[in-house]
């Protein structure tokens, strides 16, 4: 900030220190940021939102052919290197719809061009990049009627995870999703099971708060079956399609560690859509190991 020199001209009633103090005060006033908008608490949703979420996820999975991958054993089958189902012209509008649920960063424009080439007979790997798995999850939640305020859809899993973590910390009584340690909380139908796909996995989900807003490769799936020995969840862009993955669980239904050398479990986000007052449920609070119902 520029301050006129005459403000510091010598005067009998003002010392140099007083003048400097005045300058600092003016500078401080000019640099004061505008007040930040206070985020309103999330609102509760009826059970129908949760039911729609599951219906949409399962319907999309069936539309893609009901593809299933078994990740319970080592060296499970992996996607082929060639063009997958996403490159099928029949599936172009499906992935397009997912991207319309988020800020697409040019993904739609790029793949529209490829689609035009493919219609003309030229080889084109449609929807090969960027990854659309987070767009799929966002599409499911948005079309289930969950607003952006309660689920901040994004083209990156890490960023909607940031939103869920922030809401759980600030509004534990009304947050629609709350995090749990993946090795101590048995996932339930409707929950999100999330993994860290980076080269340097976070040791605990709470560590993500220190890097809020920074990109980290992650992946989440929607649980559709859960019980002793197995958790099944639907996610996007697995084997280049919407796919049901089967994960290993213990006798209590808790997830078992994933195979080394790939994505590792990050957290389970409990889905409380339709389970908070006035439809039922209890507030939750954070603890050193995760979230627990308030006593």
CSV table of C-alpha atoms in Angstrom, one decimal:
chain,number,residue,atom,x,y,z
A,1,UNK,CA,0.0,0.0,0.0
A,2,UNK,CA,1.3,3.5,-0.9
A,3,UNK,CA,1.0,6.1,1.8
A,4,UNK,CA,1.7,9.8,1.0
A,5,UNK,CA,5.0,11.1,2.4
A,6,UNK,CA,3.3,14.1,3.9
A,7,UNK,CA,1.7,11.8,6.5
A,8,UNK,CA,5.1,11.4,8.0
A,9,UNK,CA,6.2,15.0,7.9
A,10,UNK,CA,7.7,16.2,11.2
A,11,UNK,CA,5.3,17.7,13.6
A,12,UNK,CA,5.5,18.8,17.2
A,13,UNK,CA,2.6,16.6,18.3
A,14,UNK,CA,3.6,13.4,16.4
A,15,UNK,CA,6.8,11.4,16.7
A,16,UNK,CA,8.3,9.3,14.0
A,17,UNK,CA,7.1,6.2,15.8
A,18,UNK,CA,3.6,7.5,15.9
A,19,UNK,CA,3.7,8.1,12.2
A,20,UNK,CA,5.0,4.6,11.5
A,21,UNK,CA,2.3,3.2,13.6
A,22,UNK,CA,-0.3,5.1,11.7
A,23,UNK,CA,1.1,3.7,8.4
A,24,UNK,CA,1.0,0.2,9.7
A,25,UNK,CA,-2.6,0.7,10.8
A,26,UNK,CA,-3.6,1.9,7.4
A,27,UNK,CA,-1.8,-1.0,5.8
A,28,UNK,CA,-3.5,-3.5,8.1
A,29,UNK,CA,-6.9,-2.1,7.2
A,30,UNK,CA,-6.2,-2.4,3.5
A,31,UNK,CA,-5.0,-6.0,3.9
A,32,UNK,CA,-7.9,-7.2,6.0
A,33,UNK,CA,-9.6,-10.0,3.9
A,34,UNK,CA,-13.3,-9.9,3.4
A,35,UNK,CA,-15.3,-12.0,5.8
A,36,UNK,CA,-15.7,-15.6,4.6
A,37,UNK,CA,-19.2,-16.9,4.0
A,38,UNK,CA,-20.2,-19.3,6.8
A,39,UNK,CA,-21.3,-22.6,5.4
A,40,UNK,CA,-24.8,-23.6,6.5
A,41,UNK,CA,-25.2,-27.0,8.2
A,42,UNK,CA,-26.1,-29.9,5.8
A,43,UNK,CA,-29.8,-30.9,5.8
A,44,UNK,CA,-31.1,-34.4,6.4
A,45,UNK,CA,-32.5,-36.5,3.6
A,46,UNK,CA,-35.4,-39.0,3.6
A,47,UNK,CA,-34.8,-42.7,3.1
A,48,UNK,CA,-35.9,-42.4,-0.5
A,49,UNK,CA,-32.6,-40.7,-1.4
A,50,UNK,CA,-30.6,-43.6,-0.1
A,51,UNK,CA,-32.9,-46.0,-2.0
A,52,UNK,CA,-32.5,-44.1,-5.2
A,53,UNK,CA,-28.8,-44.0,-4.8
A,54,UNK,CA,-28.6,-47.8,-4.7
A,55,UNK,CA,-31.1,-48.3,-7.5
A,56,UNK,CA,-29.2,-46.0,-9.8
A,57,UNK,CA,-25.9,-47.6,-9.0
A,58,UNK,CA,-27.2,-51.1,-9.6
A,59,UNK,CA,-29.1,-50.0,-12.8
A,60,UNK,CA,-25.9,-48.5,-14.2
A,61,UNK,CA,-24.0,-51.7,-13.4
A,62,UNK,CA,-26.6,-53.8,-15.2
A,63,UNK,CA,-26.6,-51.5,-18.2
A,64,UNK,CA,-22.9,-52.0,-18.6
A,65,UNK,CA,-23.4,-55.8,-18.7
A,66,UNK,CA,-23.1,-56.7,-15.0
A,67,UNK,CA,-19.3,-57.0,-15.0
A,68,UNK,CA,-17.8,-58.4,-11.8
A,69,UNK,CA,-14.2,-58.6,-10.7
A,70,UNK,CA,-13.1,-60.7,-7.7
A,71,UNK,CA,-10.4,-58.9,-5.7
A,72,UNK,CA,-10.5,-61.3,-2.7
A,73,UNK,CA,-7.5,-63.3,-3.9
A,74,UNK,CA,-4.0,-62.4,-5.0
A,75,UNK,CA,-3.4,-61.6,-8.7
A,76,UNK,CA,-7.0,-61.0,-9.4
A,77,UNK,CA,-8.0,-60.4,-13.0
A,78,UNK,CA,-7.0,-56.9,-14.2
A,79,UNK,CA,-8.4,-54.8,-17.0
A,80,UNK,CA,-7.0,-55.6,-20.5
A,81,UNK,CA,-4.7,-53.1,-22.2
A,82,UNK,CA,-6.9,-52.8,-25.3
A,83,UNK,CA,-10.0,-50.6,-25.7
A,84,UNK,CA,-12.6,-51.5,-23.1
A,85,UNK,CA,-16.3,-51.2,-22.9
A,86,UNK,CA,-16.0,-47.4,-22.5
A,87,UNK,CA,-14.9,-47.1,-26.1
A,88,UNK,CA,-18.0,-48.8,-27.4
A,89,UNK,CA,-20.1,-46.2,-29.3
A,90,UNK,CA,-23.2,-47.5,-27.4
A,91,UNK,CA,-21.6,-46.4,-24.1
A,92,UNK,CA,-20.7,-42.9,-25.2
A,93,UNK,CA,-23.9,-41.2,-23.8
A,94,UNK,CA,-23.5,-43.2,-20.5
A,95,UNK,CA,-20.1,-41.7,-19.7
A,96,UNK,CA,-21.2,-38.3,-21.1
A,97,UNK,CA,-24.0,-38.3,-18.5
A,98,UNK,CA,-21.5,-39.0,-15.7
A,99,UNK,CA,-19.3,-36.1,-16.7
A,100,UNK,CA,-22.3,-33.7,-16.9
A,101,UNK,CA,-22.6,-34.1,-13.1
A,102,UNK,CA,-19.2,-32.4,-12.5
A,103,UNK,CA,-16.9,-29.7,-13.8
A,104,UNK,CA,-15.4,-31.8,-16.6
A,105,UNK,CA,-12.2,-29.9,-17.3
A,106,UNK,CA,-12.5,-30.4,-21.0
A,107,UNK,CA,-13.2,-34.1,-20.9
A,108,UNK,CA,-16.5,-33.8,-22.8
A,109,UNK,CA,-15.2,-31.6,-25.6
A,110,UNK,CA,-12.2,-33.9,-26.1
A,111,UNK,CA,-14.3,-37.0,-26.3
A,112,UNK,CA,-17.0,-35.5,-28.5
A,113,UNK,CA,-14.2,-35.0,-31.0
A,114,UNK,CA,-13.1,-38.6,-30.6
A,115,UNK,CA,-16.7,-39.7,-30.9
A,116,UNK,CA,-17.1,-37.8,-34.2
A,117,UNK,CA,-13.9,-39.5,-35.5
A,118,UNK,CA,-15.3,-42.9,-34.4
A,119,UNK,CA,-18.6,-42.3,-36.2
A,120,UNK,CA,-16.5,-41.7,-39.4
A,121,UNK,CA,-14.8,-45.0,-39.0
A,122,UNK,CA,-11.5,-43.8,-37.5
A,123,UNK,CA,-10.1,-45.7,-34.5
A,124,UNK,CA,-10.7,-43.7,-31.3
A,125,UNK,CA,-10.3,-44.8,-27.7
A,126,UNK,CA,-13.4,-43.0,-26.2
A,127,UNK,CA,-13.3,-41.9,-22.6
A,128,UNK,CA,-9.9,-43.3,-22.0
A,129,UNK,CA,-8.9,-40.2,-20.2
A,130,UNK,CA,-9.3,-38.5,-17.9
A,131,UNK,CA,-10.5,-41.2,-15.5
A,132,UNK,CA,-14.3,-40.9,-14.9
A,133,UNK,CA,-14.7,-43.0,-11.7
A,134,UNK,CA,-15.3,-39.9,-9.5
A,135,UNK,CA,-17.7,-38.5,-12.1
A,136,UNK,CA,-19.7,-41.7,-11.9
A,137,UNK,CA,-20.1,-41.5,-8.1
A,138,UNK,CA,-21.0,-37.9,-8.4
A,139,UNK,CA,-23.6,-38.7,-11.0
A,140,UNK,CA,-25.2,-41.4,-8.8
A,141,UNK,CA,-25.5,-39.0,-5.8
A,142,UNK,CA,-26.8,-36.1,-7.8
A,143,UNK,CA,-29.4,-38.1,-9.6
A,144,UNK,CA,-30.5,-39.6,-6.3
A,145,UNK,CA,-31.4,-36.1,-5.4
A,146,UNK,CA,-28.5,-35.3,-3.0
A,147,UNK,CA,-27.5,-31.7,-3.5
A,148,UNK,CA,-24.0,-30.3,-4.0
A,149,UNK,CA,-24.1,-28.9,-0.5
A,150,UNK,CA,-24.4,-32.4,1.1
A,151,UNK,CA,-22.2,-34.2,-1.5
A,152,UNK,CA,-19.7,-31.9,-3.3
A,153,UNK,CA,-19.4,-33.9,-6.5
A,154,UNK,CA,-16.1,-33.6,-8.3
A,155,UNK,CA,-14.1,-35.1,-11.1
A,156,UNK,CA,-11.5,-36.2,-8.4
A,157,UNK,CA,-12.4,-38.5,-5.5
A,158,UNK,CA,-10.0,-36.6,-3.2
A,159,UNK,CA,-12.0,-33.4,-3.5
A,160,UNK,CA,-15.4,-34.8,-2.6
A,161,UNK,CA,-13.7,-36.7,0.2
A,162,UNK,CA,-12.4,-33.4,1.5
A,163,UNK,CA,-16.0,-32.1,1.6
A,164,UNK,CA,-17.2,-35.2,3.5
A,165,UNK,CA,-14.4,-34.9,6.0
A,166,UNK,CA,-15.0,-31.2,6.5
A,167,UNK,CA,-18.7,-31.7,7.1
A,168,UNK,CA,-18.2,-34.6,9.5
A,169,UNK,CA,-15.8,-32.4,11.6
A,170,UNK,CA,-17.9,-29.3,11.6
A,171,UNK,CA,-21.4,-30.8,11.7
A,172,UNK,CA,-21.2,-34.2,13.3
A,173,UNK,CA,-24.9,-34.2,14.1
A,174,UNK,CA,-26.1,-33.6,10.5
A,175,UNK,CA,-23.3,-34.7,8.2
A,176,UNK,CA,-24.7,-37.2,5.7
A,177,UNK,CA,-21.4,-39.1,5.5
A,178,UNK,CA,-18.9,-39.7,8.4
A,179,UNK,CA,-15.5,-41.5,8.2
A,180,UNK,CA,-14.5,-44.7,9.9
A,181,UNK,CA,-11.3,-46.6,10.1
A,182,UNK,CA,-11.6,-49.3,7.4
A,183,UNK,CA,-10.2,-52.1,9.6
A,184,UNK,CA,-12.6,-51.6,12.5
A,185,UNK,CA,-16.0,-50.6,11.0
A,186,UNK,CA,-17.9,-53.2,9.0
A,187,UNK,CA,-19.3,-51.5,5.9
A,188,UNK,CA,-23.0,-51.4,5.4
A,189,UNK,CA,-25.1,-51.2,2.2
A,190,UNK,CA,-25.0,-47.7,0.9
A,191,UNK,CA,-21.6,-46.8,2.5
A,192,UNK,CA,-18.6,-45.6,0.4
A,193,UNK,CA,-15.5,-47.7,0.6
A,194,UNK,CA,-12.5,-45.6,-0.4
A,195,UNK,CA,-8.9,-46.4,-1.3
A,196,UNK,CA,-5.7,-44.4,-1.7
A,197,UNK,CA,-4.1,-45.1,-5.1
A,198,UNK,CA,-1.0,-42.9,-4.6
A,199,UNK,CA,2.5,-44.2,-4.4
A,200,UNK,CA,2.7,-42.9,-0.8
A,201,UNK,CA,-0.4,-44.1,1.0
A,202,UNK,CA,-1.8,-42.1,3.9
A,203,UNK,CA,-1.5,-44.0,7.1
A,204,UNK,CA,-4.9,-42.7,8.4
A,205,UNK,CA,-7.8,-40.8,6.9
A,206,UNK,CA,-7.3,-38.0,9.4
A,207,UNK,CA,-4.0,-37.1,7.7
A,208,UNK,CA,-6.0,-36.1,4.6
A,209,UNK,CA,-7.2,-32.9,6.5
A,210,UNK,CA,-3.6,-31.5,6.4
A,211,UNK,CA,-3.6,-31.7,2.6
A,212,UNK,CA,-7.1,-30.6,1.9
A,213,UNK,CA,-7.5,-29.2,-1.6
A,214,UNK,CA,-4.5,-31.1,-3.0
A,215,UNK,CA,-5.0,-33.7,-5.6
A,216,UNK,CA,-4.3,-37.3,-4.5
A,217,UNK,CA,-5.3,-40.3,-6.7
A,218,UNK,CA,-8.1,-42.2,-4.9
A,219,UNK,CA,-11.1,-44.3,-5.6
A,220,UNK,CA,-14.4,-45.0,-4.0
A,221,UNK,CA,-17.1,-47.5,-4.6
A,222,UNK,CA,-20.7,-47.8,-3.4
A,223,UNK,CA,-21.4,-50.8,-1.2
A,224,UNK,CA,-24.3,-52.9,-2.4
A,225,UNK,CA,-23.7,-56.2,-0.4
A,226,UNK,CA,-22.0,-56.6,2.9
A,227,UNK,CA,-21.5,-59.4,5.4
A,228,UNK,CA,-19.1,-62.0,6.8
A,229,UNK,CA,-16.3,-62.8,4.3
A,230,UNK,CA,-17.2,-60.4,1.6
A,231,UNK,CA,-18.1,-56.8,0.7
A,232,UNK,CA,-19.4,-56.1,-2.8
A,233,UNK,CA,-19.4,-52.5,-4.2
A,234,UNK,CA,-20.1,-50.8,-7.5
A,235,UNK,CA,-17.8,-48.2,-8.9
A,236,UNK,CA,-16.9,-46.6,-12.2
A,237,UNK,CA,-14.0,-46.9,-14.6
A,238,UNK,CA,-13.0,-50.3,-13.3
A,239,UNK,CA,-12.2,-52.6,-16.3
A,240,UNK,CA,-13.2,-49.5,-18.3
A,241,UNK,CA,-16.9,-50.0,-17.2
A,242,UNK,CA,-19.2,-49.7,-14.3
A,243,UNK,CA,-18.2,-52.8,-12.4
A,244,UNK,CA,-19.0,-54.7,-9.2
A,245,UNK,CA,-15.9,-55.5,-7.2
A,246,UNK,CA,-15.8,-58.2,-4.5
A,247,UNK,CA,-13.5,-57.4,-1.6
A,248,UNK,CA,-12.4,-59.7,1.2
A,249,UNK,CA,-13.8,-59.2,4.7
A,250,UNK,CA,-13.4,-61.0,8.0
A,251,UNK,CA,-16.0,-63.0,9.9
A,252,UNK,CA,-17.4,-59.7,11.3
A,253,UNK,CA,-17.7,-58.1,7.9
A,254,UNK,CA,-14.7,-55.8,8.3
A,255,UNK,CA,-12.6,-55.2,5.2
A,256,UNK,CA,-9.3,-57.1,5.0
A,257,UNK,CA,-6.1,-55.5,3.7
A,258,UNK,CA,-5.8,-55.2,0.0
A,259,UNK,CA,-3.0,-56.9,-1.9
A,260,UNK,CA,0.3,-55.0,-1.8
A,261,UNK,CA,1.6,-53.1,-4.8
A,262,UNK,CA,-1.7,-51.4,-5.5
A,263,UNK,CA,-4.5,-49.2,-4.0
A,264,UNK,CA,-4.8,-49.5,-0.2
A,265,UNK,CA,-7.8,-48.9,1.9
A,266,UNK,CA,-8.3,-45.3,3.1
A,267,UNK,CA,-11.6,-45.2,5.0
A,268,UNK,CA,-15.2,-46.3,5.0
A,269,UNK,CA,-17.7,-43.4,4.8
A,270,UNK,CA,-20.9,-44.3,6.7
A,271,UNK,CA,-23.9,-43.3,4.6
A,272,UNK,CA,-26.6,-41.6,6.9
A,273,UNK,CA,-29.0,-40.6,4.2
A,274,UNK,CA,-32.4,-41.4,5.6
A,275,UNK,CA,-31.0,-42.2,9.0
A,276,UNK,CA,-30.9,-38.9,10.7
A,277,UNK,CA,-33.7,-37.0,12.5
A,278,UNK,CA,-36.6,-36.7,11.8
A,279,UNK,CA,-36.2,-40.2,10.2
A,280,UNK,CA,-34.2,-41.7,13.0
A,281,UNK,CA,-30.6,-42.2,14.0
A,282,UNK,CA,-28.3,-40.5,16.5
A,283,UNK,CA,-25.7,-37.7,16.3
A,284,UNK,CA,-22.1,-38.8,16.0
A,285,UNK,CA,-18.8,-37.6,17.4
A,286,UNK,CA,-15.2,-38.0,16.4
A,287,UNK,CA,-12.7,-40.1,18.4
A,288,UNK,CA,-9.1,-40.9,18.0
A,289,UNK,CA,-9.9,-43.9,15.9
A,290,UNK,CA,-13.0,-42.8,14.0
A,291,UNK,CA,-16.6,-41.8,14.6
A,292,UNK,CA,-18.9,-43.2,17.2
A,293,UNK,CA,-22.5,-42.5,18.2
A,294,UNK,CA,-22.9,-39.9,20.9
A,295,UNK,CA,-23.7,-41.4,24.2
